């Protein structure tokens, strides 16, 4: 009788209950990976045109280094069409899904580990700062070659209006890559694993404070929001935007050095650029040869980009966590297990 009752129950909607029962059996860390990866993909695709333009400004790509954001966007459309806005976005999304998944999941796990092993730190924003920083570093180490590929693809400009013959010559002149796999193979062939991590120094130096500040500010702002507004999408978007703006301002020059290091061998061969041996040398060289303003090239577009990017990322993560029935953040692993 009990069995037939269960079967009949499917007709009136209990299948949804069964589905949630199945979701509940998925380990929490797997749900966090799914939520983080999906959130990252949504956020990155939404700001892809601004991200492409920012990279062109940061790396002083020929024909773009003296243009502003609006003129750069117009020139991209003129030379490559709307598709030009999304060049490198495939590599960006392929990178951001594992990056965001690892970043959010390890943040939750590191946070629980800190709470369990260092109770003296309390449960406040310092824990979010430390967990976010280490999680950011972990995610970067796991996905950096994909970021390198994304930058190299976004850096190259190919005029889609020209003839096949002229286009072929331009491809050869600008070391153009045909896709993510092609970038990875050629970079590895030219310099091995070390070349795949070119620019990792400024990336790590920048991501540790940025990732930490981002989580710190977001969680601290949410703590100070009245309880009746805790689930508001507008509240989450606002907190995420402020978190991104604050963290990015302090670490942006390091991002500029990273981008230039990622493409410097192309600049060196085609434009006589300088090769940086370290982050500090890159900072000094940029200030001396390009002016201190270059350390903030593309920052205005990054402000425009970071508002929707981080806001969408945090908001999507929180909403997908709720959809996947991930329980509220626990105080410790012991509580989580319970």
mmCIF file of C-alpha atoms in Angstrom:
data_model
loop_
_atom_site.group_PDB
_atom_site.id
_atom_site.type_symbol
_atom_site.label_atom_id
_atom_site.label_comp_id
_atom_site.label_asym_id
_atom_site.label_seq_id
_atom_site.Cartn_x
_atom_site.Cartn_y
_atom_site.Cartn_z
ATOM 1 C CA UNK A 1 0.000 0.000 0.000
ATOM 2 C CA UNK A 2 2.817 2.380 0.922
ATOM 3 C CA UNK A 3 4.442 1.808 -2.464
ATOM 4 C CA UNK A 4 1.288 2.521 -4.448
ATOM 5 C CA UNK A 5 0.717 5.649 -2.400
ATOM 6 C CA UNK A 6 4.170 6.922 -3.366
ATOM 7 C CA UNK A 7 3.576 6.190 -7.046
ATOM 8 C CA UNK A 8 0.236 8.000 -6.981
ATOM 9 C CA UNK A 9 1.928 10.899 -5.337
ATOM 10 C CA UNK A 10 3.947 11.649 -8.510
ATOM 11 C CA UNK A 11 0.751 12.783 -10.204
ATOM 12 C CA UNK A 12 0.242 15.635 -7.759
ATOM 13 C CA UNK A 13 3.731 17.053 -7.746
ATOM 14 C CA UNK A 14 5.730 14.934 -5.329
ATOM 15 C CA UNK A 15 8.282 14.401 -8.107
ATOM 16 C CA UNK A 16 9.610 17.839 -7.224
ATOM 17 C CA UNK A 17 10.060 16.645 -3.659
ATOM 18 C CA UNK A 18 11.917 13.585 -4.957
ATOM 19 C CA UNK A 19 14.125 15.847 -7.074
ATOM 20 C CA UNK A 20 15.065 17.933 -4.050
ATOM 21 C CA UNK A 21 15.748 14.764 -2.099
ATOM 22 C CA UNK A 22 18.200 13.814 -4.835
ATOM 23 C CA UNK A 23 19.819 17.269 -4.756
ATOM 24 C CA UNK A 24 20.121 17.010 -0.982
ATOM 25 C CA UNK A 25 22.217 13.852 -1.398
ATOM 26 C CA UNK A 26 24.855 15.752 -3.418
ATOM 27 C CA UNK A 27 27.854 16.698 -1.216
ATOM 28 C CA UNK A 28 27.885 20.345 -0.138
ATOM 29 C CA UNK A 29 31.283 21.059 -1.701
ATOM 30 C CA UNK A 30 30.011 19.770 -5.086
ATOM 31 C CA UNK A 31 27.017 22.094 -4.864
ATOM 32 C CA UNK A 32 29.368 24.969 -4.068
ATOM 33 C CA UNK A 33 31.462 24.098 -7.135
ATOM 34 C CA UNK A 34 28.346 24.117 -9.323
ATOM 35 C CA UNK A 35 27.056 27.382 -7.869
ATOM 36 C CA UNK A 36 30.425 29.101 -8.190
ATOM 37 C CA UNK A 37 31.042 27.929 -11.745
ATOM 38 C CA UNK A 38 27.609 28.973 -12.984
ATOM 39 C CA UNK A 39 27.875 32.356 -11.273
ATOM 40 C CA UNK A 40 31.265 32.980 -12.868
ATOM 41 C CA UNK A 41 30.003 32.102 -16.365
ATOM 42 C CA UNK A 42 27.012 34.441 -16.069
ATOM 43 C CA UNK A 43 29.110 37.327 -14.818
ATOM 44 C CA UNK A 44 31.957 36.953 -17.329
ATOM 45 C CA UNK A 45 29.732 36.719 -20.399
ATOM 46 C CA UNK A 46 27.749 39.787 -19.333
ATOM 47 C CA UNK A 47 30.858 41.995 -19.386
ATOM 48 C CA UNK A 48 32.829 40.376 -22.237
ATOM 49 C CA UNK A 49 32.867 43.480 -24.517
ATOM 50 C CA UNK A 50 34.239 45.656 -21.722
ATOM 51 C CA UNK A 51 36.810 43.008 -20.777
ATOM 52 C CA UNK A 52 38.127 42.824 -24.362
ATOM 53 C CA UNK A 53 38.449 46.599 -24.575
ATOM 54 C CA UNK A 54 40.190 46.766 -21.193
ATOM 55 C CA UNK A 55 42.848 44.280 -22.283
ATOM 56 C CA UNK A 56 43.541 46.246 -25.480
ATOM 57 C CA UNK A 57 44.037 49.414 -23.425
ATOM 58 C CA UNK A 58 46.179 47.710 -20.778
ATOM 59 C CA UNK A 59 48.553 46.127 -23.278
ATOM 60 C CA UNK A 60 48.856 49.255 -25.445
ATOM 61 C CA UNK A 61 47.783 47.329 -28.547
ATOM 62 C CA UNK A 62 48.775 49.192 -31.689
ATOM 63 C CA UNK A 63 46.011 51.576 -32.748
ATOM 64 C CA UNK A 64 44.263 51.432 -29.369
ATOM 65 C CA UNK A 65 46.769 52.800 -26.844
ATOM 66 C CA UNK A 66 45.697 56.433 -27.347
ATOM 67 C CA UNK A 67 41.960 55.808 -27.578
ATOM 68 C CA UNK A 68 39.314 56.055 -24.907
ATOM 69 C CA UNK A 69 36.728 53.450 -24.016
ATOM 70 C CA UNK A 70 34.021 54.639 -26.431
ATOM 71 C CA UNK A 71 36.405 55.083 -29.385
ATOM 72 C CA UNK A 72 37.950 51.661 -28.689
ATOM 73 C CA UNK A 73 34.538 50.012 -28.774
ATOM 74 C CA UNK A 74 33.735 51.795 -32.055
ATOM 75 C CA UNK A 75 37.040 50.725 -33.598
ATOM 76 C CA UNK A 76 36.502 47.110 -32.557
ATOM 77 C CA UNK A 77 33.103 47.056 -34.259
ATOM 78 C CA UNK A 78 34.568 48.671 -37.376
ATOM 79 C CA UNK A 79 37.420 46.159 -37.726
ATOM 80 C CA UNK A 80 35.954 42.945 -36.335
ATOM 81 C CA UNK A 81 32.223 43.456 -36.032
ATOM 82 C CA UNK A 82 30.151 42.580 -32.967
ATOM 83 C CA UNK A 83 31.947 39.222 -32.776
ATOM 84 C CA UNK A 84 35.102 41.161 -31.913
ATOM 85 C CA UNK A 85 33.607 42.036 -28.524
ATOM 86 C CA UNK A 86 33.659 38.352 -27.638
ATOM 87 C CA UNK A 87 37.074 37.371 -28.996
ATOM 88 C CA UNK A 88 38.788 35.442 -26.212
ATOM 89 C CA UNK A 89 35.495 35.075 -24.326
ATOM 90 C CA UNK A 90 35.449 31.333 -25.001
ATOM 91 C CA UNK A 91 38.793 31.007 -23.224
ATOM 92 C CA UNK A 92 37.538 33.419 -20.588
ATOM 93 C CA UNK A 93 34.425 31.368 -19.820
ATOM 94 C CA UNK A 94 36.322 28.071 -19.973
ATOM 95 C CA UNK A 95 38.715 29.587 -17.451
ATOM 96 C CA UNK A 96 36.160 31.353 -15.261
ATOM 97 C CA UNK A 97 33.948 28.307 -14.706
ATOM 98 C CA UNK A 98 36.639 26.251 -12.945
ATOM 99 C CA UNK A 99 38.175 29.432 -11.473
ATOM 100 C CA UNK A 100 34.932 30.661 -9.916
ATOM 101 C CA UNK A 101 33.940 27.142 -8.879
ATOM 102 C CA UNK A 102 37.261 26.583 -7.103
ATOM 103 C CA UNK A 103 37.291 30.132 -5.711
ATOM 104 C CA UNK A 104 33.856 30.017 -4.082
ATOM 105 C CA UNK A 105 34.109 26.403 -2.936
ATOM 106 C CA UNK A 106 37.584 26.750 -1.394
ATOM 107 C CA UNK A 107 36.520 30.027 0.234
ATOM 108 C CA UNK A 108 33.760 28.165 2.079
ATOM 109 C CA UNK A 109 36.091 25.295 3.003
ATOM 110 C CA UNK A 110 38.991 27.521 4.084
ATOM 111 C CA UNK A 111 36.577 29.579 6.153
ATOM 112 C CA UNK A 112 35.367 26.494 8.038
ATOM 113 C CA UNK A 113 38.962 25.325 8.518
ATOM 114 C CA UNK A 114 39.996 28.682 9.994
ATOM 115 C CA UNK A 115 36.985 28.725 12.312
ATOM 116 C CA UNK A 116 37.765 25.213 13.544
ATOM 117 C CA UNK A 117 41.517 25.604 13.936
ATOM 118 C CA UNK A 118 41.892 29.272 14.899
ATOM 119 C CA UNK A 119 38.874 30.168 17.048
ATOM 120 C CA UNK A 120 40.777 33.160 18.430
ATOM 121 C CA UNK A 121 40.116 34.985 15.167
ATOM 122 C CA UNK A 122 36.398 34.934 15.912
ATOM 123 C CA UNK A 123 33.740 34.672 13.207
ATOM 124 C CA UNK A 124 33.911 38.200 11.841
ATOM 125 C CA UNK A 125 35.237 39.779 8.626
ATOM 126 C CA UNK A 126 38.889 38.897 9.305
ATOM 127 C CA UNK A 127 38.013 35.261 8.609
ATOM 128 C CA UNK A 128 36.397 36.266 5.303
ATOM 129 C CA UNK A 129 39.510 38.294 4.387
ATOM 130 C CA UNK A 130 41.892 35.400 5.053
ATOM 131 C CA UNK A 131 39.700 32.696 3.499
ATOM 132 C CA UNK A 132 38.990 34.819 0.435
ATOM 133 C CA UNK A 133 42.671 35.607 -0.117
ATOM 134 C CA UNK A 134 43.843 31.996 0.074
ATOM 135 C CA UNK A 135 40.904 30.824 -2.041
ATOM 136 C CA UNK A 136 41.787 33.376 -4.704
ATOM 137 C CA UNK A 137 45.393 32.176 -4.801
ATOM 138 C CA UNK A 138 44.280 28.552 -5.057
ATOM 139 C CA UNK A 139 41.942 29.303 -7.950
ATOM 140 C CA UNK A 140 44.615 31.275 -9.825
ATOM 141 C CA UNK A 141 47.207 28.498 -9.545
ATOM 142 C CA UNK A 142 44.723 25.958 -10.901
ATOM 143 C CA UNK A 143 43.520 28.016 -13.890
ATOM 144 C CA UNK A 144 46.276 30.490 -14.810
ATOM 145 C CA UNK A 145 47.221 28.965 -18.216
ATOM 146 C CA UNK A 146 43.634 29.554 -19.372
ATOM 147 C CA UNK A 147 43.888 33.206 -18.332
ATOM 148 C CA UNK A 148 47.117 33.480 -20.311
ATOM 149 C CA UNK A 149 45.366 32.025 -23.372
ATOM 150 C CA UNK A 150 42.431 34.412 -22.961
ATOM 151 C CA UNK A 151 44.758 37.429 -22.859
ATOM 152 C CA UNK A 152 46.731 36.371 -25.938
ATOM 153 C CA UNK A 153 43.537 35.813 -27.926
ATOM 154 C CA UNK A 154 42.069 39.153 -26.857
ATOM 155 C CA UNK A 155 45.353 40.978 -27.593
ATOM 156 C CA UNK A 156 45.483 40.162 -31.300
ATOM 157 C CA UNK A 157 43.587 42.344 -33.762
ATOM 158 C CA UNK A 158 42.607 40.931 -37.158
ATOM 159 C CA UNK A 159 40.730 43.095 -39.659
ATOM 160 C CA UNK A 160 37.891 40.883 -40.885
ATOM 161 C CA UNK A 161 37.214 43.235 -43.818
ATOM 162 C CA UNK A 162 40.459 42.482 -45.613
ATOM 163 C CA UNK A 163 41.024 39.856 -48.257
ATOM 164 C CA UNK A 164 42.056 36.341 -47.387
ATOM 165 C CA UNK A 165 45.604 37.002 -48.629
ATOM 166 C CA UNK A 166 46.054 40.171 -46.601
ATOM 167 C CA UNK A 167 44.488 38.536 -43.586
ATOM 168 C CA UNK A 168 46.913 35.634 -43.798
ATOM 169 C CA UNK A 169 49.848 38.047 -43.869
ATOM 170 C CA UNK A 170 48.458 39.905 -40.869
ATOM 171 C CA UNK A 171 47.990 36.663 -38.959
ATOM 172 C CA UNK A 172 51.616 35.785 -39.549
ATOM 173 C CA UNK A 173 52.820 39.277 -38.644
ATOM 174 C CA UNK A 174 50.920 39.416 -35.365
ATOM 175 C CA UNK A 175 51.549 35.831 -34.214
ATOM 176 C CA UNK A 176 47.774 35.247 -34.329
ATOM 177 C CA UNK A 177 46.404 32.209 -32.565
ATOM 178 C CA UNK A 178 43.528 30.140 -33.883
ATOM 179 C CA UNK A 179 42.072 29.158 -30.519
ATOM 180 C CA UNK A 180 42.666 28.145 -26.925
ATOM 181 C CA UNK A 181 44.318 24.842 -27.764
ATOM 182 C CA UNK A 182 46.607 26.511 -30.299
ATOM 183 C CA UNK A 183 47.726 29.073 -27.706
ATOM 184 C CA UNK A 184 48.458 26.411 -25.104
ATOM 185 C CA UNK A 185 50.381 24.213 -27.545
ATOM 186 C CA UNK A 186 52.516 27.026 -28.954
ATOM 187 C CA UNK A 187 53.287 28.600 -25.591
ATOM 188 C CA UNK A 188 54.241 25.212 -24.133
ATOM 189 C CA UNK A 189 56.370 24.385 -27.173
ATOM 190 C CA UNK A 190 58.216 27.703 -26.915
ATOM 191 C CA UNK A 191 58.854 27.744 -23.174
ATOM 192 C CA UNK A 192 57.432 24.703 -21.409
ATOM 193 C CA UNK A 193 55.285 24.803 -18.270
ATOM 194 C CA UNK A 194 57.094 27.904 -17.039
ATOM 195 C CA UNK A 195 55.869 29.859 -20.080
ATOM 196 C CA UNK A 196 52.262 28.868 -19.316
ATOM 197 C CA UNK A 197 52.652 30.678 -15.987
ATOM 198 C CA UNK A 198 54.281 33.825 -17.367
ATOM 199 C CA UNK A 199 52.997 36.757 -15.294
ATOM 200 C CA UNK A 200 51.886 34.578 -12.364
ATOM 201 C CA UNK A 201 53.932 36.749 -9.965
ATOM 202 C CA UNK A 202 51.909 39.966 -10.244
ATOM 203 C CA UNK A 203 48.755 37.884 -10.541
ATOM 204 C CA UNK A 204 49.320 36.211 -7.172
ATOM 205 C CA UNK A 205 50.449 39.447 -5.528
ATOM 206 C CA UNK A 206 47.317 41.128 -6.830
ATOM 207 C CA UNK A 207 44.761 38.350 -6.297
ATOM 208 C CA UNK A 208 45.553 37.727 -2.633
ATOM 209 C CA UNK A 209 44.493 41.172 -1.407
ATOM 210 C CA UNK A 210 41.817 41.598 -4.110
ATOM 211 C CA UNK A 211 40.042 38.306 -3.466
ATOM 212 C CA UNK A 212 40.285 38.804 0.274
ATOM 213 C CA UNK A 213 38.980 42.377 0.157
ATOM 214 C CA UNK A 214 36.171 41.357 -2.181
ATOM 215 C CA UNK A 215 34.805 38.720 0.194
ATOM 216 C CA UNK A 216 35.559 40.877 3.248
ATOM 217 C CA UNK A 217 33.617 43.899 1.955
ATOM 218 C CA UNK A 218 30.732 41.837 0.551
ATOM 219 C CA UNK A 219 30.148 39.838 3.713
ATOM 220 C CA UNK A 220 30.651 42.854 5.999
ATOM 221 C CA UNK A 221 28.156 44.936 4.033
ATOM 222 C CA UNK A 222 25.626 42.099 4.151
ATOM 223 C CA UNK A 223 26.056 41.825 7.927
ATOM 224 C CA UNK A 224 25.026 45.464 8.313
ATOM 225 C CA UNK A 225 21.900 45.177 6.160
ATOM 226 C CA UNK A 226 18.612 44.951 8.115
ATOM 227 C CA UNK A 227 17.332 41.391 8.293
ATOM 228 C CA UNK A 228 14.179 42.138 6.292
ATOM 229 C CA UNK A 229 16.383 43.120 3.307
ATOM 230 C CA UNK A 230 18.857 40.230 3.545
ATOM 231 C CA UNK A 231 17.340 38.340 0.594
ATOM 232 C CA UNK A 232 16.882 41.367 -1.650
ATOM 233 C CA UNK A 233 18.510 40.975 -5.070
ATOM 234 C CA UNK A 234 19.130 44.732 -5.216
ATOM 235 C CA UNK A 235 20.902 44.552 -1.848
ATOM 236 C CA UNK A 236 23.148 41.737 -3.055
ATOM 237 C CA UNK A 237 23.912 43.529 -6.323
ATOM 238 C CA UNK A 238 24.795 46.720 -4.445
ATOM 239 C CA UNK A 239 27.042 44.948 -1.931
ATOM 240 C CA UNK A 240 28.767 43.011 -4.712
ATOM 241 C CA UNK A 241 29.361 46.146 -6.780
ATOM 242 C CA UNK A 242 30.905 48.029 -3.853
ATOM 243 C CA UNK A 243 33.060 45.018 -2.968
ATOM 244 C CA UNK A 244 34.411 44.819 -6.507
ATOM 245 C CA UNK A 245 35.087 48.543 -6.789
ATOM 246 C CA UNK A 246 36.929 48.699 -3.482
ATOM 247 C CA UNK A 247 39.107 45.654 -4.089
ATOM 248 C CA UNK A 248 39.947 46.514 -7.698
ATOM 249 C CA UNK A 249 41.121 50.067 -6.976
ATOM 250 C CA UNK A 250 43.925 48.891 -4.704
ATOM 251 C CA UNK A 251 45.233 46.114 -6.939
ATOM 252 C CA UNK A 252 44.733 47.415 -10.491
ATOM 253 C CA UNK A 253 48.380 48.398 -11.271
ATOM 254 C CA UNK A 254 49.421 44.795 -10.672
ATOM 255 C CA UNK A 255 46.811 43.665 -13.189
ATOM 256 C CA UNK A 256 48.344 46.008 -15.793
ATOM 257 C CA UNK A 257 51.827 44.534 -15.193
ATOM 258 C CA UNK A 258 50.390 41.018 -15.473
ATOM 259 C CA UNK A 259 48.744 41.733 -18.831
ATOM 260 C CA UNK A 260 51.887 43.290 -20.270
ATOM 261 C CA UNK A 261 53.993 40.337 -19.093
ATOM 262 C CA UNK A 262 51.545 37.911 -20.709
ATOM 263 C CA UNK A 263 51.897 39.509 -24.156
ATOM 264 C CA UNK A 264 55.380 41.058 -23.923
ATOM 265 C CA UNK A 265 57.085 38.514 -26.208
ATOM 266 C CA UNK A 266 54.660 39.568 -28.959
ATOM 267 C CA UNK A 267 55.353 43.246 -28.291
ATOM 268 C CA UNK A 268 59.103 42.610 -28.109
ATOM 269 C CA UNK A 269 59.227 41.031 -31.559
ATOM 270 C CA UNK A 270 56.748 43.309 -33.328
ATOM 271 C CA UNK A 271 57.137 46.652 -31.525
ATOM 272 C CA UNK A 272 60.504 46.459 -29.798
ATOM 273 C CA UNK A 273 58.919 46.158 -26.361
ATOM 274 C CA UNK A 274 60.801 45.515 -23.116
ATOM 275 C CA UNK A 275 60.698 42.152 -21.338
ATOM 276 C CA UNK A 276 60.064 42.378 -17.586
ATOM 277 C CA UNK A 277 61.898 39.930 -15.329
ATOM 278 C CA UNK A 278 59.840 40.618 -12.206
ATOM 279 C CA UNK A 279 56.760 42.425 -10.959
ATOM 280 C CA UNK A 280 58.732 45.252 -9.358
ATOM 281 C CA UNK A 281 60.776 45.740 -12.541
ATOM 282 C CA UNK A 282 57.564 45.862 -14.537
ATOM 283 C CA UNK A 283 56.071 48.535 -12.276
ATOM 284 C CA UNK A 284 59.222 50.686 -12.415
ATOM 285 C CA UNK A 285 59.607 50.252 -16.181
ATOM 286 C CA UNK A 286 55.991 51.167 -16.921
ATOM 287 C CA UNK A 287 56.223 54.324 -14.804
ATOM 288 C CA UNK A 288 59.570 55.308 -16.377
ATOM 289 C CA UNK A 289 58.771 54.539 -20.016
ATOM 290 C CA UNK A 290 55.005 54.841 -20.271
ATOM 291 C CA UNK A 291 54.130 57.168 -17.403
ATOM 292 C CA UNK A 292 52.356 56.439 -14.125
ATOM 293 C CA UNK A 293 48.977 56.871 -15.804
ATOM 294 C CA UNK A 294 49.590 53.619 -17.712
ATOM 295 C CA UNK A 295 49.363 51.759 -14.392
ATOM 296 C CA UNK A 296 45.702 52.722 -14.432
ATOM 297 C CA UNK A 297 45.057 52.310 -18.180
ATOM 298 C CA UNK A 298 41.602 50.864 -18.637
ATOM 299 C CA UNK A 299 40.654 51.489 -14.997
ATOM 300 C CA UNK A 300 37.619 53.543 -15.989
ATOM 301 C CA UNK A 301 36.293 50.664 -18.089
ATOM 302 C CA UNK A 302 37.194 48.290 -15.289
ATOM 303 C CA UNK A 303 34.986 50.311 -12.959
ATOM 304 C CA UNK A 304 32.180 50.036 -15.493
ATOM 305 C CA UNK A 305 32.889 46.316 -15.883
ATOM 306 C CA UNK A 306 33.459 45.410 -12.251
ATOM 307 C CA UNK A 307 30.090 46.723 -11.062
ATOM 308 C CA UNK A 308 27.993 44.220 -13.044
ATOM 309 C CA UNK A 309 30.668 41.500 -12.981
ATOM 310 C CA UNK A 310 31.181 41.143 -9.229
ATOM 311 C CA UNK A 311 27.603 42.084 -8.452
ATOM 312 C CA UNK A 312 26.195 39.448 -10.822
ATOM 313 C CA UNK A 313 28.766 36.909 -9.613
ATOM 314 C CA UNK A 314 27.953 37.236 -5.905
ATOM 315 C CA UNK A 315 24.204 37.522 -6.482
ATOM 316 C CA UNK A 316 24.072 34.510 -8.801
ATOM 317 C CA UNK A 317 26.180 32.497 -6.352
ATOM 318 C CA UNK A 318 23.853 33.246 -3.427
ATOM 319 C CA UNK A 319 20.731 32.504 -5.490
ATOM 320 C CA UNK A 320 22.059 29.255 -6.966
ATOM 321 C CA UNK A 321 23.136 28.151 -3.488
ATOM 322 C CA UNK A 322 19.541 28.629 -2.340
ATOM 323 C CA UNK A 323 18.212 26.755 -5.404
ATOM 324 C CA UNK A 324 20.580 23.844 -4.709
ATOM 325 C CA UNK A 325 19.438 23.723 -1.068
ATOM 326 C CA UNK A 326 22.890 24.583 0.283
ATOM 327 C CA UNK A 327 22.310 25.288 3.999
ATOM 328 C CA UNK A 328 23.159 28.692 5.491
ATOM 329 C CA UNK A 329 26.857 29.262 6.186
ATOM 330 C CA UNK A 330 27.873 27.312 9.292
ATOM 331 C CA UNK A 331 29.973 28.436 12.218
ATOM 332 C CA UNK A 332 32.243 25.395 12.087
ATOM 333 C CA UNK A 333 32.728 22.001 10.454
ATOM 334 C CA UNK A 334 31.163 20.361 13.469
ATOM 335 C CA UNK A 335 27.974 22.356 12.972
ATOM 336 C CA UNK A 336 28.085 21.684 9.235
ATOM 337 C CA UNK A 337 28.296 17.949 9.808
ATOM 338 C CA UNK A 338 25.386 18.132 12.215
#
